[in-house]
Amino acid sequence: MAFPTHRPRRLRSSPAMRRLVQEATLAPSQFILPLFVCEGEGVRKEIGSMPGNAQLSIDNLVGEAEECKRLGLGGLILFGIPETKDESASQAYADEGIVQRAVRAVKQEVPGLLVITDVCNCEYTSHGHCGVVRNDDVDNDPTLDWLAKTAVSHTRAGADIVAPSDMMDGRVAAIRKALDQSGFANTPILSYAAKYASVFYGPFREAAESTPQFGDRRTYQMDPANAREAIREITLDLEEGADMIMIKPAMPYLDIIRTARELFDVSIGAYQVSGEFSMIVAAAEKGWLDLDRTILESLTSIRRAGADFTLTYFAKRAAQLMA
Ligand code: PBG
């Protein structure tokens, strides 16, 4: 009955027609570029499993930040590689820590660019876990103190948004309280609310030198099999005071993004993680996928699922493609 009256192809007949009826759109302001900052000067240490990405010393980081601003990106998110790691992650919350100094430099040299900091301990502990280790597991409550101190020190350095990625219970409340008590009531928390224990973080752990020395992260990050649990995690984080939430990884978890979009009226970020990046780049290097089209389609699918913004290692390339 519908056919021949209805012919959906009519609205696909030309680029102009397709543009008119396009639902999900991309813009550079939706992209956040993750960057890795390390000690030294003039350092640009390529990350083997993430072609085009590097550990950058602060001077080179500032150059990258300028480019992010010029391209109109939404901002950047910083990860630190400290010179020394210890049992108590002391460099995570040191006022002269690598991220704290990097934030100060970027905020001073590139005004107007949004700087988010990742709040976690795994890059700073000698064992590579995201918190205080006791009896071969991460002890939740004492870890909250480290996270709160880290968030406050990042904010004091000038971070616009703090983003806890550790998956400890109660960390959003602990961070909110500490920020408020330190005079930072206006600093938003972007919580990695639904973060799965994913194999797709593999290349990142090379980049951030944060592979756990024993065991894995399954006692704190979520089981990839669980969708309802994501709703519970997001609900709790919002109750604790999260201003925005993130879902991570992105492409293998589009169903979670979609469900969150339908249930929560908050800004939702998605993290197209290192493994998603690397597998696309690898396929393109083999000539099996067209890189630029894959970038745009993957980012469009994340947007269509319901993400307001996406953390992606393709942020600069995507913005260039849109120019
Ligand atoms: C820190 C953290 C990780 C990522 C972001 N923050 C690694 C992990 O949980 O092991 C992964 C990002 C990526 O893979 O691009 N906890």
Coordinates of C-alpha atoms and ligand atoms in Angstrom, one line a residue:
M1 CA 0.0 0.0 0.0
A2 CA 2.7 2.4 1.0
F3 CA 4.6 2.0 -2.3
P4 CA 4.5 3.6 -4.9
T5 CA 3.0 6.6 -3.0
H6 CA 5.9 6.6 -0.6
R7 CA 9.4 6.7 -1.9
P8 CA 12.0 7.6 0.8
R9 CA 14.6 7.9 -1.9
R10 CA 13.0 11.2 -3.0
L11 CA 14.7 12.9 0.0
R12 CA 18.1 11.5 -0.9
S13 CA 18.2 12.7 -4.4
S14 CA 20.9 15.4 -4.2
P15 CA 23.5 16.7 -1.7
A16 CA 21.2 19.7 -1.0
M17 CA 18.2 17.5 -0.3
R18 CA 20.2 15.2 1.9
R19 CA 21.6 18.2 3.8
L20 CA 18.1 19.5 4.5
V21 CA 16.9 16.3 6.1
Q22 CA 20.0 15.4 8.0
E23 CA 19.3 14.6 11.6
A24 CA 22.6 14.3 13.4
T25 CA 25.2 17.0 12.7
L26 CA 28.8 17.4 13.7
A27 CA 30.6 20.5 14.7
P28 CA 34.2 21.0 16.0
S29 CA 32.8 22.4 19.2
Q30 CA 31.5 18.9 20.1
F31 CA 35.0 17.4 20.0
I32 CA 37.4 17.2 23.0
L33 CA 41.0 16.2 22.2
P34 CA 42.8 14.0 24.8
L35 CA 46.5 14.9 25.3
F36 CA 49.3 13.3 27.2
V37 CA 51.7 15.6 29.0
C38 CA 55.1 14.6 30.3
E39 CA 58.2 16.1 31.8
G40 CA 61.0 17.7 29.9
E41 CA 61.4 20.3 27.1
G42 CA 60.9 19.8 23.4
V43 CA 59.6 16.3 24.0
R44 CA 57.3 14.7 21.5
K45 CA 57.4 11.0 22.2
E46 CA 55.3 9.1 19.7
I47 CA 52.9 6.5 21.0
G48 CA 53.5 3.4 18.9
S49 CA 50.0 2.0 19.1
M50 CA 48.3 5.4 18.5
P51 CA 49.9 6.8 15.4
G52 CA 49.9 10.6 15.4
N53 CA 49.6 10.8 19.1
A54 CA 52.5 11.6 21.4
Q55 CA 53.5 12.3 25.0
L56 CA 54.2 16.0 24.9
S57 CA 56.3 18.2 27.2
I58 CA 54.5 21.3 28.4
D59 CA 56.0 23.6 25.7
N60 CA 54.8 21.3 22.9
L61 CA 51.5 20.8 24.7
V62 CA 50.9 24.6 24.6
G63 CA 51.4 24.5 20.8
E64 CA 48.9 21.7 20.4
A65 CA 46.4 23.6 22.6
E66 CA 46.8 26.7 20.3
E67 CA 45.9 24.5 17.4
C68 CA 42.9 23.1 19.2
K69 CA 41.7 26.6 19.8
R70 CA 42.3 27.7 16.2
L71 CA 40.3 24.7 15.0
G72 CA 37.4 25.6 17.2
L73 CA 37.5 22.4 19.3
G74 CA 35.3 22.1 22.4
G75 CA 38.4 21.8 24.5
L76 CA 41.0 19.3 25.6
I77 CA 41.4 16.8 28.3
L78 CA 44.8 16.3 30.0
F79 CA 46.4 13.1 31.1
G80 CA 49.7 13.3 33.0
I81 CA 52.8 11.0 32.9
P82 CA 54.7 11.9 36.1
E83 CA 58.5 11.4 36.4
T84 CA 58.0 9.3 39.5
K85 CA 55.2 6.9 40.6
D86 CA 54.7 5.7 44.2
E87 CA 52.3 3.7 46.4
S88 CA 50.4 6.8 47.3
A89 CA 50.0 8.5 43.9
S90 CA 51.5 11.6 45.4
Q91 CA 52.2 13.3 42.1
A92 CA 48.5 13.1 41.2
Y93 CA 47.7 15.8 43.8
A94 CA 51.0 17.7 44.1
D95 CA 50.6 21.4 43.3
E96 CA 53.7 21.1 41.2
G97 CA 52.5 17.9 39.5
I98 CA 52.8 17.6 35.8
V99 CA 49.1 18.1 35.1
Q100 CA 48.9 21.1 37.5
R101 CA 51.8 22.8 35.7
A102 CA 50.4 22.0 32.3
V103 CA 47.0 23.4 33.2
R104 CA 48.6 26.6 34.4
A105 CA 50.6 27.0 31.2
V106 CA 47.7 26.3 28.8
K107 CA 45.3 28.6 30.7
Q108 CA 47.9 31.3 30.6
E109 CA 49.1 30.9 27.0
V110 CA 45.8 29.9 25.3
P111 CA 43.0 31.8 27.0
G112 CA 39.5 30.8 26.2
L113 CA 40.2 27.2 25.5
L114 CA 38.3 24.8 27.8
V115 CA 40.7 22.6 29.8
I116 CA 39.3 19.4 31.3
T117 CA 41.5 17.3 33.6
D118 CA 41.2 13.5 34.0
V119 CA 41.1 12.8 37.7
C120 CA 42.5 9.4 38.4
N121 CA 45.4 7.7 40.1
C122 CA 46.5 4.9 37.7
E123 CA 49.1 7.0 36.0
Y124 CA 50.6 7.9 39.4
T125 CA 50.7 4.7 41.3
S126 CA 53.7 2.3 41.2
H127 CA 51.3 -0.6 40.8
G128 CA 49.1 1.0 38.1
H129 CA 45.8 0.7 39.9
C130 CA 43.4 3.5 40.3
G131 CA 43.6 3.8 44.1
V132 CA 44.9 2.6 47.4
V133 CA 45.7 -1.1 47.1
R134 CA 44.9 -3.4 50.1
N135 CA 44.8 -7.1 49.9
D136 CA 45.3 -7.1 46.1
D137 CA 42.3 -4.9 45.6
V138 CA 41.6 -1.2 45.4
D139 CA 40.2 0.1 48.7
N140 CA 37.4 2.4 47.9
D141 CA 37.0 4.9 50.7
P142 CA 40.6 5.9 51.3
T143 CA 41.0 6.5 47.6
L144 CA 38.3 9.2 47.7
D145 CA 40.7 11.4 49.6
W146 CA 43.3 11.2 46.9
L147 CA 40.7 12.0 44.2
A148 CA 39.3 15.0 46.1
K149 CA 42.8 16.4 46.6
T150 CA 43.6 15.9 43.0
A151 CA 40.4 17.6 41.8
V152 CA 41.0 20.6 44.1
S153 CA 44.7 20.9 42.9
H154 CA 43.6 20.7 39.2
T155 CA 41.0 23.4 39.8
R156 CA 43.4 25.6 41.7
A157 CA 45.7 25.4 38.7
G158 CA 42.9 26.6 36.5
A159 CA 41.1 23.5 35.2
D160 CA 37.6 24.4 33.8
I161 CA 36.1 21.0 34.4
V162 CA 37.3 18.0 36.4
A163 CA 36.5 14.5 35.1
P164 CA 37.0 11.6 37.5
S165 CA 37.6 8.3 35.7
D166 CA 38.5 6.0 38.6
M167 CA 35.1 4.4 39.1
M168 CA 35.2 4.5 42.9
D169 CA 31.9 4.6 44.7
G170 CA 31.1 8.0 46.2
R171 CA 33.8 9.9 44.4
V172 CA 31.6 12.5 42.9
A173 CA 30.2 13.5 46.3
A174 CA 33.7 13.5 47.8
I175 CA 35.0 15.8 45.0
R176 CA 32.0 18.1 45.1
K177 CA 32.4 18.6 48.8
A178 CA 36.1 19.2 48.5
L179 CA 35.6 21.7 45.7
D180 CA 32.9 23.6 47.5
Q181 CA 35.0 23.8 50.7
S182 CA 37.9 25.1 48.7
G183 CA 35.9 27.9 47.1
F184 CA 35.3 26.2 43.8
A185 CA 31.5 25.8 44.0
N186 CA 31.3 26.8 40.3
T187 CA 33.6 24.2 38.9
P188 CA 31.6 21.4 37.1
I189 CA 32.2 17.7 37.5
L190 CA 32.1 15.6 34.4
S191 CA 31.8 12.1 35.7
Y192 CA 32.9 9.0 33.8
A193 CA 29.7 7.6 35.1
A194 CA 29.4 4.4 33.0
K195 CA 33.0 3.3 32.4
Y196 CA 33.4 -0.3 31.3
A197 CA 36.3 -2.6 32.0
S198 CA 37.2 -2.6 28.3
V199 CA 39.9 -4.2 26.2
F200 CA 39.7 -1.0 24.1
Y201 CA 41.8 0.9 26.6
G202 CA 44.9 -1.1 25.6
P203 CA 46.7 1.5 23.5
F204 CA 46.0 4.2 26.1
R205 CA 47.8 2.2 28.8
E206 CA 50.9 2.4 26.6
A207 CA 50.4 6.1 26.1
A208 CA 49.9 6.8 29.8
E209 CA 52.2 4.1 31.1
S210 CA 49.3 3.0 33.4
T211 CA 49.0 -0.8 32.9
P212 CA 48.1 -2.5 36.2
Q213 CA 51.1 -4.5 37.4
F214 CA 48.9 -7.3 38.7
G215 CA 45.3 -8.2 38.1
D216 CA 42.9 -6.0 36.2
R217 CA 40.3 -3.3 36.8
R218 CA 37.2 -5.5 37.0
T219 CA 36.5 -4.9 40.6
Y220 CA 35.8 -1.2 39.9
Q221 CA 35.1 -0.7 36.2
M222 CA 31.9 -2.1 34.8
D223 CA 31.2 -5.5 33.3
P224 CA 30.6 -5.0 29.5
A225 CA 27.6 -7.3 29.8
N226 CA 25.6 -4.8 31.9
A227 CA 23.3 -2.2 30.6
R228 CA 20.9 -1.7 33.6
E229 CA 23.9 -1.2 35.8
A230 CA 24.9 1.8 33.7
I231 CA 21.6 3.5 34.6
R232 CA 22.2 2.9 38.3
E233 CA 25.8 4.3 38.0
I234 CA 24.6 7.4 36.2
T235 CA 21.7 7.9 38.6
L236 CA 24.0 7.7 41.6
D237 CA 26.6 10.1 40.1
L238 CA 23.9 12.7 39.3
E239 CA 22.5 12.3 42.9
E240 CA 26.0 13.0 44.2
G241 CA 26.3 16.1 42.1
A242 CA 27.7 15.3 38.7
D243 CA 27.0 18.1 36.3
M244 CA 27.6 16.0 33.2
I245 CA 28.1 12.4 32.6
M246 CA 30.3 10.3 30.3
I247 CA 29.9 6.9 28.7
K248 CA 33.0 5.0 27.8
P249 CA 34.0 3.4 25.4
A250 CA 31.6 4.9 22.7
M251 CA 31.1 2.7 19.6
P252 CA 30.7 -0.6 21.3
Y253 CA 28.3 1.0 23.8
L254 CA 26.0 3.1 21.6
D255 CA 23.0 1.4 23.3
I256 CA 24.1 2.8 26.6
I257 CA 24.4 6.3 25.2
R258 CA 21.0 6.0 23.6
T259 CA 19.3 4.8 26.8
A260 CA 21.1 7.5 28.9
R261 CA 19.9 10.1 26.3
E262 CA 16.3 9.0 26.8
L263 CA 16.4 8.9 30.6
F264 CA 18.6 11.8 31.7
D265 CA 18.3 15.5 30.8
V266 CA 21.9 16.3 31.3
S267 CA 24.8 16.8 28.9
I268 CA 26.2 13.5 27.9
G269 CA 29.8 12.9 26.7
A270 CA 31.1 9.8 25.0
Y271 CA 34.7 8.7 24.9
Q272 CA 35.8 7.2 21.6
V273 CA 38.7 5.5 23.3
S274 CA 42.2 4.6 22.2
G275 CA 41.4 1.1 20.9
E276 CA 38.6 2.5 18.8
F277 CA 41.0 5.0 17.4
S278 CA 43.8 2.5 16.8
M279 CA 41.7 -0.1 15.0
I280 CA 40.3 2.5 12.6
V281 CA 43.8 3.9 11.9
A282 CA 45.2 0.3 11.5
A283 CA 42.5 -0.6 9.0
A284 CA 43.1 2.6 7.1
E285 CA 46.8 2.0 7.0
K286 CA 46.1 -1.4 5.5
G287 CA 44.0 0.3 2.9
W288 CA 40.9 -1.5 4.1
L289 CA 39.0 1.5 5.2
D290 CA 38.9 5.1 4.1
L291 CA 40.2 7.0 7.1
D292 CA 38.4 10.3 6.7
R293 CA 35.0 8.8 6.0
T294 CA 35.4 6.3 8.8
I295 CA 36.2 9.1 11.2
L296 CA 33.1 11.0 10.2
E297 CA 30.8 8.0 10.2
S298 CA 32.0 6.8 13.6
L299 CA 31.6 10.3 15.1
T300 CA 28.2 10.7 13.5
S301 CA 27.0 7.4 14.9
I302 CA 28.1 8.4 18.4
R303 CA 26.2 11.8 18.0
R304 CA 23.1 10.1 16.6
A305 CA 23.1 7.7 19.6
G306 CA 22.7 10.8 21.8
A307 CA 26.1 12.2 22.8
D308 CA 26.3 16.0 23.1
F309 CA 30.1 15.9 22.8
T310 CA 32.8 13.3 22.1
L311 CA 36.2 12.9 23.5
T312 CA 38.2 11.6 20.5
Y313 CA 41.8 11.3 19.3
F314 CA 40.4 12.3 15.9
A315 CA 39.2 15.7 17.1
K316 CA 41.7 17.8 15.1
R317 CA 41.3 15.8 11.9
A318 CA 37.5 15.8 12.2
A319 CA 37.5 19.6 12.6
Q320 CA 39.7 20.0 9.6
L321 CA 37.4 17.8 7.6
M322 CA 34.5 20.1 8.5
A323 CA 36.3 23.3 7.7
Ligands
PBG1 C1 42.3 6.3 33.7 C2 41.8 6.3 32.3 C3 41.8 5.3 31.3 C4 41.3 5.9 30.1 C5 40.9 7.2 30.4 N1 41.1 7.4 31.8 C6 42.5 4.0 31.3 C7 41.9 2.9 32.1 O1 40.9 3.0 32.8 O2 42.6 1.9 32.1 C8 41.2 5.2 28.8 C9 41.1 6.1 27.6 C10 41.4 5.5 26.3 O3 41.5 4.3 26.2 O4 41.5 6.3 25.3 N2 41.7 5.5 34.5

